[in-house]
Coordinates of C-alpha atoms and ligand atoms in Angstrom, one line a residue:
X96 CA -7.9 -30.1 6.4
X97 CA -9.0 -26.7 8.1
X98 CA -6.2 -24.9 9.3
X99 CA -5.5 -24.0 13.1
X100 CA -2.6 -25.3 15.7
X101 CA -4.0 -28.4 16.1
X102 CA -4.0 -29.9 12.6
X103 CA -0.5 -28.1 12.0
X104 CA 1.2 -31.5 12.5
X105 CA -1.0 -32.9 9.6
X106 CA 0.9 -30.5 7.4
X107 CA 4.4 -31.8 6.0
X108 CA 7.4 -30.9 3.5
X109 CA 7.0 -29.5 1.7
X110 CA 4.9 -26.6 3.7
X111 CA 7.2 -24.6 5.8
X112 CA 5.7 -24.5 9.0
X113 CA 6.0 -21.9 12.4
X114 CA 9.6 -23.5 13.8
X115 CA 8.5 -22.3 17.6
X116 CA 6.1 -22.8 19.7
X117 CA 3.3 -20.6 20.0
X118 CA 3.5 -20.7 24.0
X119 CA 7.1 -19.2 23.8
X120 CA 5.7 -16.1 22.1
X121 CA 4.7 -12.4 23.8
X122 CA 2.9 -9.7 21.6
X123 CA 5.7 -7.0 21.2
X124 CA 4.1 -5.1 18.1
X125 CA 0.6 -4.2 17.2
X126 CA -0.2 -3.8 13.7
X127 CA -2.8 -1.5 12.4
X128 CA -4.4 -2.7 9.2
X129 CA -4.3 -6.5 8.5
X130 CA -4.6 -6.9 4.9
X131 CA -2.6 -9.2 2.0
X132 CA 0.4 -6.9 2.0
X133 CA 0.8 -6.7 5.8
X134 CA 0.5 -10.7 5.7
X135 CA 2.9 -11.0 3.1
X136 CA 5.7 -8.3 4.0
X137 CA 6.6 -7.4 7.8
X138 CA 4.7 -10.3 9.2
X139 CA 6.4 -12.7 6.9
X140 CA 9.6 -11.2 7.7
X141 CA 9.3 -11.4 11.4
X142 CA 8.3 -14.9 10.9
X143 CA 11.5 -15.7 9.5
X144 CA 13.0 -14.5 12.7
X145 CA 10.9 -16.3 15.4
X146 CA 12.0 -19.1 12.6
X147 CA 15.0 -18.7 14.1
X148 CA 14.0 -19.3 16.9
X149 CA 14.7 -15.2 17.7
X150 CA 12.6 -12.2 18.6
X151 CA 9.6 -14.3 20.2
X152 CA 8.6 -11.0 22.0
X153 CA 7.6 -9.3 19.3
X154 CA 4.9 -11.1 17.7
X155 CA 1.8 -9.3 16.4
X156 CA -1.3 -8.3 17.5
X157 CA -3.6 -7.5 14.5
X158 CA -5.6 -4.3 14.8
X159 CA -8.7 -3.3 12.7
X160 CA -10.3 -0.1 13.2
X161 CA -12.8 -0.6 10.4
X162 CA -16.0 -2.3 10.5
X163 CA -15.0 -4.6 7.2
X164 CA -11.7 -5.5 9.5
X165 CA -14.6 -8.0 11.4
X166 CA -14.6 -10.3 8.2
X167 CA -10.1 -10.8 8.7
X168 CA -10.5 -11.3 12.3
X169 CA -12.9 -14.2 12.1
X170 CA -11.0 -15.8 9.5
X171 CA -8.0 -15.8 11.5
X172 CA -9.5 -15.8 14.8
X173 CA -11.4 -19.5 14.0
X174 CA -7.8 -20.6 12.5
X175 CA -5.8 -19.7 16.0
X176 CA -4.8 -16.8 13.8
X177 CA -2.4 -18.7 11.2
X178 CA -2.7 -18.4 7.0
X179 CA -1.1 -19.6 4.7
X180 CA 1.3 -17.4 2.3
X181 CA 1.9 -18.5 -1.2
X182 CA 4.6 -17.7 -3.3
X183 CA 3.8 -17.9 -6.9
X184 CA 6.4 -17.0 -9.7
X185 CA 6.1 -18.5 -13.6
X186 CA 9.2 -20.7 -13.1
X187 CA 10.5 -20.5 -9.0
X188 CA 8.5 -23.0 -7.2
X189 CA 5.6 -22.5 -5.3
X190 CA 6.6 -21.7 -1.8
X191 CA 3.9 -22.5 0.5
X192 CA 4.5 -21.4 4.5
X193 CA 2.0 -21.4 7.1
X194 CA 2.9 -18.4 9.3
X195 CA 2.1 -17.7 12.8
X196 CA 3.7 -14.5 13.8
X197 CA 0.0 -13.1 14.0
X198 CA -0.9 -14.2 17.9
X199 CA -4.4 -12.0 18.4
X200 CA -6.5 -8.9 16.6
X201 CA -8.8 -6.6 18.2
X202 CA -11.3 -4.7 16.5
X203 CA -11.8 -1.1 17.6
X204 CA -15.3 -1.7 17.2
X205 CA -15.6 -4.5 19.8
X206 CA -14.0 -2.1 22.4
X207 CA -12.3 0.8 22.0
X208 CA -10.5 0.6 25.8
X209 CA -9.5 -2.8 24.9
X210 CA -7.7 -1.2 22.2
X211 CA -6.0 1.8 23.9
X212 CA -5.3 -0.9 27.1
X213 CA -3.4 -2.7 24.4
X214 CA -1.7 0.2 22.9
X215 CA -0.9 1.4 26.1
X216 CA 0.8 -2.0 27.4
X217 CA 4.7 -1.4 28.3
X218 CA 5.2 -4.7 25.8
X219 CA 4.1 -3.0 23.0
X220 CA 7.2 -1.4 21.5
X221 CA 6.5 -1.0 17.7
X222 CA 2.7 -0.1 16.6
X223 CA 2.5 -0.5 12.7
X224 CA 0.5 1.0 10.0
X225 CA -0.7 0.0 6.6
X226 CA -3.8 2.1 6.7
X227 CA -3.8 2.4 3.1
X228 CA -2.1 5.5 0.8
X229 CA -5.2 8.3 1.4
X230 CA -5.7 6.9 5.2
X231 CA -3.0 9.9 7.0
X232 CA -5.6 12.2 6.4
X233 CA -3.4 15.0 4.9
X234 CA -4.2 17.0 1.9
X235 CA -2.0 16.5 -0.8
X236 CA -1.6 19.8 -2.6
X237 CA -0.6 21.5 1.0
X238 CA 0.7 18.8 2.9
X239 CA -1.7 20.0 5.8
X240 CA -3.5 17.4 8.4
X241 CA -7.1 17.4 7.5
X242 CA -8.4 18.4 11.1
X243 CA -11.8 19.4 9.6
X244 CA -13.1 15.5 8.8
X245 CA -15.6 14.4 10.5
X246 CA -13.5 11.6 12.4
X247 CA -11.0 13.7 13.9
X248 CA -13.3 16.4 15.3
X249 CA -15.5 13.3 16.3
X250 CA -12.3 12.5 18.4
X251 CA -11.3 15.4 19.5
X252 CA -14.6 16.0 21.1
X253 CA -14.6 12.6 22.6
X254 CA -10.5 11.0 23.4
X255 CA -12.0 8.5 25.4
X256 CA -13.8 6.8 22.4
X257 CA -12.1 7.6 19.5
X258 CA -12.5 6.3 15.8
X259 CA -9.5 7.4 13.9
X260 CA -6.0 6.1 14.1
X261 CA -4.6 9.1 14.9
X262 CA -7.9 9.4 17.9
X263 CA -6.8 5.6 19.3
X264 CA -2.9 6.4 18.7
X265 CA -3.3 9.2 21.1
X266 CA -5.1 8.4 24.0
X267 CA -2.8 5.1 23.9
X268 CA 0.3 7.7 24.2
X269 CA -1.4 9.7 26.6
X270 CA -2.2 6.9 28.8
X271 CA 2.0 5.3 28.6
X272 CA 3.1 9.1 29.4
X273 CA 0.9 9.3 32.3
X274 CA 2.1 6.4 33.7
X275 CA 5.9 6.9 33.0
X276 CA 5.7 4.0 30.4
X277 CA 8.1 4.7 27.4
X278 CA 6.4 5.5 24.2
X279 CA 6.8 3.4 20.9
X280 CA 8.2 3.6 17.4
X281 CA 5.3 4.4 14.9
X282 CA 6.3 2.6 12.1
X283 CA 4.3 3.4 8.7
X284 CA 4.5 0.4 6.0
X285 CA 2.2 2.3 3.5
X286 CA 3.5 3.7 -0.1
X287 CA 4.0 7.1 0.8
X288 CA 6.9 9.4 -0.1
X289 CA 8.5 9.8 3.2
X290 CA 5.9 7.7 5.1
X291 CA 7.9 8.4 8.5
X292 CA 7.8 11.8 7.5
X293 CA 4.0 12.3 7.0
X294 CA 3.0 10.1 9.7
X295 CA 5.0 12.3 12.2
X296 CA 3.0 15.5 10.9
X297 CA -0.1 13.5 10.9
X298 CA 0.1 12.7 14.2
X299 CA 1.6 15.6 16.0
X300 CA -0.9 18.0 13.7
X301 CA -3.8 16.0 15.5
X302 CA -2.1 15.9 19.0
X303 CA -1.6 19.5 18.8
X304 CA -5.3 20.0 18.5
X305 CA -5.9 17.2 21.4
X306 CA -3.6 18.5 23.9
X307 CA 0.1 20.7 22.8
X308 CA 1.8 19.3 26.0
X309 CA 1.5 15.7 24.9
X310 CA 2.0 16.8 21.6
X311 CA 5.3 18.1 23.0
X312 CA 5.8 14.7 24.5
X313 CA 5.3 12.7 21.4
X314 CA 7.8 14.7 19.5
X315 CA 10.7 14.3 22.1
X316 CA 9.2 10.5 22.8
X317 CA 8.0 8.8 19.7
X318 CA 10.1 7.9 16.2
X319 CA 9.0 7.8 13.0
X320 CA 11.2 5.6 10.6
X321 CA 11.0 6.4 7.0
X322 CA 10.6 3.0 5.1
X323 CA 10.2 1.5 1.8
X324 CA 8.1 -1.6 1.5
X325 CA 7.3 -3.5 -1.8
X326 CA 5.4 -6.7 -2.4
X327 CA 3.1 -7.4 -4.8
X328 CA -0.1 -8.7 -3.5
X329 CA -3.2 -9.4 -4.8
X330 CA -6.5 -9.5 -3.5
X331 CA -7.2 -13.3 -2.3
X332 CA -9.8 -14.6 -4.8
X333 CA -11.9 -17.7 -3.8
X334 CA -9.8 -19.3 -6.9
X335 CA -6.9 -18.9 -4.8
X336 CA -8.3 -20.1 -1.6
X337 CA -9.6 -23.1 -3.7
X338 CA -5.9 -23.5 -5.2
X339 CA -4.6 -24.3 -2.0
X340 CA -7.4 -26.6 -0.9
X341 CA -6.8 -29.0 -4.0
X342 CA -3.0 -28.7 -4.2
X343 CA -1.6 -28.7 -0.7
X344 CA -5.2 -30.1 1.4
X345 CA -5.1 -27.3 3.4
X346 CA -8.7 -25.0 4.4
X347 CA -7.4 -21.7 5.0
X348 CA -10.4 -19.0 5.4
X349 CA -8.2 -16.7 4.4
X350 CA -4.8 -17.0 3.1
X351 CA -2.6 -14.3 0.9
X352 CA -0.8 -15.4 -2.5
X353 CA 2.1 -12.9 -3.4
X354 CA 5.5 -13.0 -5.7
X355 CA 8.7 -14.6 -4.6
X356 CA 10.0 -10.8 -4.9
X357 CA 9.9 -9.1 -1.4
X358 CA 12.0 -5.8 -0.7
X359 CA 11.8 -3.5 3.2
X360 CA 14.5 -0.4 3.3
X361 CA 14.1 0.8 6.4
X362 CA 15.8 4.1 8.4
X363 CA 17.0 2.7 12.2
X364 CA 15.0 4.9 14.5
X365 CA 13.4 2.9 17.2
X366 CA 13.3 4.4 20.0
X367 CA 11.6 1.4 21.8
X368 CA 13.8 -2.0 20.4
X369 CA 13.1 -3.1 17.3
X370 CA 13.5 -7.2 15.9
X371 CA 16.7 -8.0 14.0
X372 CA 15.5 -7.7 10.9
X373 CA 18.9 -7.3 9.0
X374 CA 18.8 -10.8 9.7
X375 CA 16.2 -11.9 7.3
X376 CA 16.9 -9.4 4.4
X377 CA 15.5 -6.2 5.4
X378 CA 18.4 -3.1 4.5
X379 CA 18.9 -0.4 7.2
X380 CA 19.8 3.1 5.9
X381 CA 20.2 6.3 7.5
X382 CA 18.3 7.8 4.4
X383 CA 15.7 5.9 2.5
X384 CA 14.7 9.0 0.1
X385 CA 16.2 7.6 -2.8
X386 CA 15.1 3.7 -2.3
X387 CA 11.6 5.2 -1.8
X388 CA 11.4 7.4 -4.5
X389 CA 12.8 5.0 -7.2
X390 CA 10.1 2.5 -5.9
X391 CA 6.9 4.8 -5.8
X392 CA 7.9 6.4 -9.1
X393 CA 9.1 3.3 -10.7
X394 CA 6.6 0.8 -9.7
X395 CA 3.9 2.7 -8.5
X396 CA 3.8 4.7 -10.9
X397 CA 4.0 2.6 -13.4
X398 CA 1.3 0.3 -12.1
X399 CA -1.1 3.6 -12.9
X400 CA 0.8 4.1 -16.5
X401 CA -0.7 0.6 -17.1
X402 CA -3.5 0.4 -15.5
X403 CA -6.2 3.0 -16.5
X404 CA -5.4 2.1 -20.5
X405 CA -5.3 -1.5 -19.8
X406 CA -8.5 -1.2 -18.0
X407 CA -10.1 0.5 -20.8
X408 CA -8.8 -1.6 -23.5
X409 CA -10.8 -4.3 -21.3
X410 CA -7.7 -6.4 -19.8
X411 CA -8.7 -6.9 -16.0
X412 CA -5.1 -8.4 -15.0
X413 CA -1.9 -7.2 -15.2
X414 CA 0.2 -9.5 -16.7
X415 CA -2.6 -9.4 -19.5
X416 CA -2.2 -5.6 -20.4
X417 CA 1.7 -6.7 -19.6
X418 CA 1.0 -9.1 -22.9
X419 CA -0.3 -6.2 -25.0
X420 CA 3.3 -5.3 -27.0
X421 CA 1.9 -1.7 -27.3
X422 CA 1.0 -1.3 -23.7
X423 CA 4.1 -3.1 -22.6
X424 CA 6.4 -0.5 -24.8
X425 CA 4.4 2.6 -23.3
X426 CA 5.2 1.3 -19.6
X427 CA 8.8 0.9 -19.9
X428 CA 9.6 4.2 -22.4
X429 CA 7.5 5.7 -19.5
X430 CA 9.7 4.0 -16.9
X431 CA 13.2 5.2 -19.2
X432 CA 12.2 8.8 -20.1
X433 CA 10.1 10.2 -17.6
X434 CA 10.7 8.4 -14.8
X435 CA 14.3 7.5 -14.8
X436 CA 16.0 10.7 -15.7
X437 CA 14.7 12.0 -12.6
X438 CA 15.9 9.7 -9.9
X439 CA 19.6 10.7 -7.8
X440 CA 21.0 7.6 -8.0
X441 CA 20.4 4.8 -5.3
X442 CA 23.1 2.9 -3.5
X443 CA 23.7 -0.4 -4.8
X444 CA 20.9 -0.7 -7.5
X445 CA 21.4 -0.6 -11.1
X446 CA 18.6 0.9 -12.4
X447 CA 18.1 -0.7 -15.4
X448 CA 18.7 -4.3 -14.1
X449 CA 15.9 -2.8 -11.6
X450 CA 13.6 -1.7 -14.6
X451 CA 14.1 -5.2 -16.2
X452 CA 12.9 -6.5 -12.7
X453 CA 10.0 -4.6 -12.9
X454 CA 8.6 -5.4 -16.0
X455 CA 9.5 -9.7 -15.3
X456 CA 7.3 -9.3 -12.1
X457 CA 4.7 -7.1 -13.7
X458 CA 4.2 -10.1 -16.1
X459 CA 4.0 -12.7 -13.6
X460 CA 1.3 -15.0 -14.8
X461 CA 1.2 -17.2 -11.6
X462 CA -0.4 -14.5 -9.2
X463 CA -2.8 -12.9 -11.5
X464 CA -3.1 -9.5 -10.3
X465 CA -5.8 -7.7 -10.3
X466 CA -6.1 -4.4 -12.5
X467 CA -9.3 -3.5 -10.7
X468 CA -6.3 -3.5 -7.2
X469 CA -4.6 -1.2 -9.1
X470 CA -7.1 1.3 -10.1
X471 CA -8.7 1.7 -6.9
X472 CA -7.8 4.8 -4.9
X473 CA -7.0 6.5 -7.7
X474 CA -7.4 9.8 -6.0
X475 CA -5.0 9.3 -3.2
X476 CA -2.5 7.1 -5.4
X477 CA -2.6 9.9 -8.5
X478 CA -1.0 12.7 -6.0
X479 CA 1.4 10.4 -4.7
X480 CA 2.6 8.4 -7.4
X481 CA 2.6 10.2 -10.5
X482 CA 1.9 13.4 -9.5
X483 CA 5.5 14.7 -8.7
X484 CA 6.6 12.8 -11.9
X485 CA 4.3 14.9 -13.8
X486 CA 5.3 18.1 -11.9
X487 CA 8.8 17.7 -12.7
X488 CA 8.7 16.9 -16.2
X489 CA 6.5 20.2 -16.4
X490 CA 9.3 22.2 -14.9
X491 CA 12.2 20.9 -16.8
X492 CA 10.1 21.5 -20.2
X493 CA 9.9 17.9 -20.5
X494 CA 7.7 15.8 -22.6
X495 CA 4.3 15.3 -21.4
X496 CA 2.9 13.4 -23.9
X497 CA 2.9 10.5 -22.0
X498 CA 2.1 11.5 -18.2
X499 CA -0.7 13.7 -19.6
X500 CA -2.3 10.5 -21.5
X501 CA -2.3 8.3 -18.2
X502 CA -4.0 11.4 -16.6
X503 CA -6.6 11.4 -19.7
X504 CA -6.5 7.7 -19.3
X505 CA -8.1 7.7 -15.5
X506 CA -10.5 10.4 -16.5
X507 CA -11.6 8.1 -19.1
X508 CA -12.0 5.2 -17.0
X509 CA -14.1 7.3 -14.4
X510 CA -16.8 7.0 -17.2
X511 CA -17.4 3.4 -15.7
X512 CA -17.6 1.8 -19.4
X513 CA -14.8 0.1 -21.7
X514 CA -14.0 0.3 -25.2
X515 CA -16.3 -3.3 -25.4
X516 CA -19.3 -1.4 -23.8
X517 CA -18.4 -3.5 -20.5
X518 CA -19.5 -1.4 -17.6
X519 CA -17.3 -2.1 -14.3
X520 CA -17.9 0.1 -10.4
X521 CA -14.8 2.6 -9.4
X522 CA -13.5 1.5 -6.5
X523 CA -12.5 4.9 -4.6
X524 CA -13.9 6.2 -1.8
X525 CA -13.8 9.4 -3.6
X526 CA -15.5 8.2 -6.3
X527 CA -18.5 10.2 -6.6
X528 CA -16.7 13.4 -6.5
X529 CA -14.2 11.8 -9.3
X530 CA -16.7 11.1 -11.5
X531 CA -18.7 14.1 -11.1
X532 CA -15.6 15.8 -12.1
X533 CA -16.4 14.3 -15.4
X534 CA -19.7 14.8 -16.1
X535 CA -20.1 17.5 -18.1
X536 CA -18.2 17.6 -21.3
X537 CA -17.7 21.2 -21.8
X538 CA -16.4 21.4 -18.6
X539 CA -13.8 18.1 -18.5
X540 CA -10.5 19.6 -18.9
X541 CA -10.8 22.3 -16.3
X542 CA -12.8 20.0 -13.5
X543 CA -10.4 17.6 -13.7
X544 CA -7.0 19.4 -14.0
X545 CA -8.1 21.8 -11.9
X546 CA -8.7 19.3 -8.6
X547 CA -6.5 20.3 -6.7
X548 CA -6.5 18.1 -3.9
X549 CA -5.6 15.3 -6.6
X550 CA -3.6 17.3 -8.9
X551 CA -2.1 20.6 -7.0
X552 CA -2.1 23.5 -9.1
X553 CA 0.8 22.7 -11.6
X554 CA -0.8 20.8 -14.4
X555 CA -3.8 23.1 -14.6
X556 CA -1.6 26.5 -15.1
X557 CA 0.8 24.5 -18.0
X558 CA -1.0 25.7 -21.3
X559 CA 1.5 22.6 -22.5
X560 CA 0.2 19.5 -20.4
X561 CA -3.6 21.1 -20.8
X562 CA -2.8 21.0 -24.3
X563 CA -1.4 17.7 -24.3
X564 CA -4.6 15.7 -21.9
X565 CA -6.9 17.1 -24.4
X566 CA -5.4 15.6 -27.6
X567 CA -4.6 12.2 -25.7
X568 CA -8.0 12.4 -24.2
X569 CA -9.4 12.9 -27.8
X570 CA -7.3 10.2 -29.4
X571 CA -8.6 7.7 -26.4
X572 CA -12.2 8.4 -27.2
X573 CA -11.9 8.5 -30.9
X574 CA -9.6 6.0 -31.8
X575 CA -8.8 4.3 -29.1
X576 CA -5.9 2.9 -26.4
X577 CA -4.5 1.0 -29.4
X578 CA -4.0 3.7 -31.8
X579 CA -3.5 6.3 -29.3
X580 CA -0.3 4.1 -28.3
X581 CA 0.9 3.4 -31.7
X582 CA 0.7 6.9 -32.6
X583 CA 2.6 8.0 -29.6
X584 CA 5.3 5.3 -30.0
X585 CA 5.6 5.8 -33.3
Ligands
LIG4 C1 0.1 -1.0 -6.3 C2 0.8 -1.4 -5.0 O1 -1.9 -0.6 -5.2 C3 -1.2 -0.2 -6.1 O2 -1.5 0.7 -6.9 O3 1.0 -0.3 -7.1 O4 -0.1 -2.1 -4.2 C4 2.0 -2.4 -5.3 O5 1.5 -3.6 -5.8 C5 2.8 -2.5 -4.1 O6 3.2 -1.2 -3.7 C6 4.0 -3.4 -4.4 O7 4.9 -3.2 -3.4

């Protein structure tokens, strides 16, 4: 059965289904970037509340500002913009829920005033990003907006047609100033540290460029909550779509599988209304530093720890390389001695119970992540993720045995070939300059350490970590990510 409003009383128990009616509903935030993890995180949340039967103005209108958004928008848009979400664990249930909290998307392409009319609309109180970790456009050694790319100075020259977020986010708070219409929270829901943070320099760094007195404006108008998000999600495969047609009937053109486990720590600065989230499981904190950084350095980071050598050893899920015993140890000694002895310690979690967490959900059979999710990006997720770690273990004198071999790791894997001779594409929009960094043998260490809008300048002046990629990037080639481990657990 194909999936849209009218079949939805087809569907029983034990699908969850929207508990309101659609017609009761009014668009109160608009979401940039409508992928799996927006699906399966704040829209499922705020689903839970219209659930409820509470905050019914503020459902969601999808944006895309890509040309590949087109392919999400008809999916939903020939499904009256529902999906499914399923919850798959290796003993919880399955929970399936069809969600409707989505209620439109509009595709920059199609019209940009449509977009900036939207934006602009008094109703719209919360715009949303999850524009992906290297989408702020800031470099990461300086922490500098990057005002020389060939979007922004496209929209600076032109506001009335922009193509960037920052462009559209603009002439949208231009337009509600003019016309004495409050602004909105700008509410980032992408793994950054200090998200809020960076999308407040982002924005007023372009602004400033565009026009300093609504730059001004912005700054005295618009909030920025910091947030920490977390939900694994994999990419929908067509054996997931496929799932769900034989076991629950339903035709869903697009729907988004994720673990039970769902976590949102969010600092209370709306200046615009916000829904009641506390409601439905989401924490509000004055200060999300430490939930954030225990999350991106924890998790994320450990997803690259694993992902490069598993990769390479030829594993192409997660829980697979999670199944390696060797791979497995390196993750969580990883976790315990150069992660952990970092982190200020975080209200209310016990770190260890939080580790054990981790390394449960990073084996969870049921969703079958994708390592090939993982290692995409790596040049904006390197400098955000493990970078620091690495940075900090070099100026306590630390041991960098470890964080120098997941470095030699990616720089292996940029090669584009396994240890089985499989050869695989490197998903990174950066990938030509990545690999290119690794062409030239004589040259490896010093190309590669010394990119500095990946790596700062901190790993390239240690004589230690240099030291220490080398030997771990010999090991890899020579003997192996098997030996390699066992000789560094030994
Ligand atoms: C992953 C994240 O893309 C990645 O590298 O580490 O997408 C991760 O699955 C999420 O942040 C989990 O919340």
């Amino acid at each position: 059965m194909k999936l849209n409003r009218q079949h939805l009383d087809q569907l029983a128990a034990p699908i969850a289904l929207p508990a309101y009616r659609a017609d009761t509903t009014q668009q109160g935030i608009a979401h940039i970037g409508v992928g799996g993890f927006h699906r399966a995180h704040q829209a499922a949340y705020t689903e839970a509340l219209m659930n409820r039967g509470e905050a019914l103005d503020w459902s969601i209108c999808g944006v895309g500002l890509r040309g590949a958004d087109r392919a999400m928008r008809d999916a939903l848009v020939g499904q009256d913009y529902l999906y499914t979400l399923v919850e798959l664990g290796d003993d919880a249930g399955n929970a399936v829920q069809v969600i409707g909290a989505i209620s439109g998307m509009l595709l920059a392409e199609d019209s940009p005033q449509a977009l900036i009319d939207k934006l602009a609309d008094p109703a719209i109180r919360i715009v949303s990003l999850t524009i992906t970790e290297g989408g702020y456009c800031m470099d990461d050694s300086s922490g500098e907006f990057l005002a020389e790319l060939p979007d922004i100075q496209h929209d600076l020259a032109h506001p009335e047609a922009p193509r960037s977020v920052f462009g559209f986010l603009c002439a949208a708070l231009a337009r509600r100033r003019a016309a004495g219409t409050p602004a909105f929270t700008l509410m980032s829901c992408d793994n950054l540290p200090h998200n809020g943070r960076v999308t407040r320099k982002a924005l007023l760094s372009f602004a400033n460029l565009a026009d300093p007195e609504l730059a001004a404006w912005i700054q005295a108008n618009v909030s920025f909550p910091n947030a920490m998000v977390d939900r694994i999600t994999p990419m929908t495969s067509d054996a997931h779509r496929q799932q769900l047609a034989e076991r629950h009937g339903i035709e869903d053109a697009w729907p988004v599988v994720c673990e039970p486990f769902a976590q949102w720590v969010l600092e209370d600065k709306f200046v615009n209304g916000r829904p009641a989230w506390e409601k439905v499981g989401v924490q509000f904190t004055d200060d999300v530093t430490p939930y954030e950084e225990m999350k991106i350095k924890l998790l994320n980071g450990s997803h690259l720890a694993l992902t490069y050598l598993g990769f390479l050893k030829g594993y192409r899920f997660v829980h697979e390389a999670m199944n390696d015993r060797l791979l497995r140890r390196f993750v969580r000694t990883f976790m315990d001695q150069d992660v952990t002895p970092q982190l200020a310690p975080v209200p209310g979690i016990d770190l260890e119970l939080y580790k054990d967490t981790l390394i449960e959900r990073f084996c969870n059979q049921a969703i079958a992540d994708q390592l090939e999710r993982i290692c995409s990006d790596g040049s904006s997720k390197l400098p955000k993720f493990i970078v620091p770690t690495l940075n900090r273990l070099i100026e306590g004198g630390c041991a960098l045995e470890r964080g120098a071999l997941v470095v030699a790791a990616w720089a292996l894997y940029l090669k584009g070939v396994d240890e089985n001779g499989e050869q695989y594409r490197i998903v990174d929009p950066r990938a030509e300059h990545c690999q290119a960094l690794i062409d030239d043998d004589q040259q490896l260490t010093a190309r590669v350490l010394g990119e500095e809008t990946i790596f700062g300048g901190a790993l390239a002046a240690s004589p230690a970590f240099v030291a220490a990629f080398e030997r771990n990037l010999e090991s890899l080639r020579g003997q192996g990510v098997s030996a390699t481990l066992q000789a560094l657990l030994a």
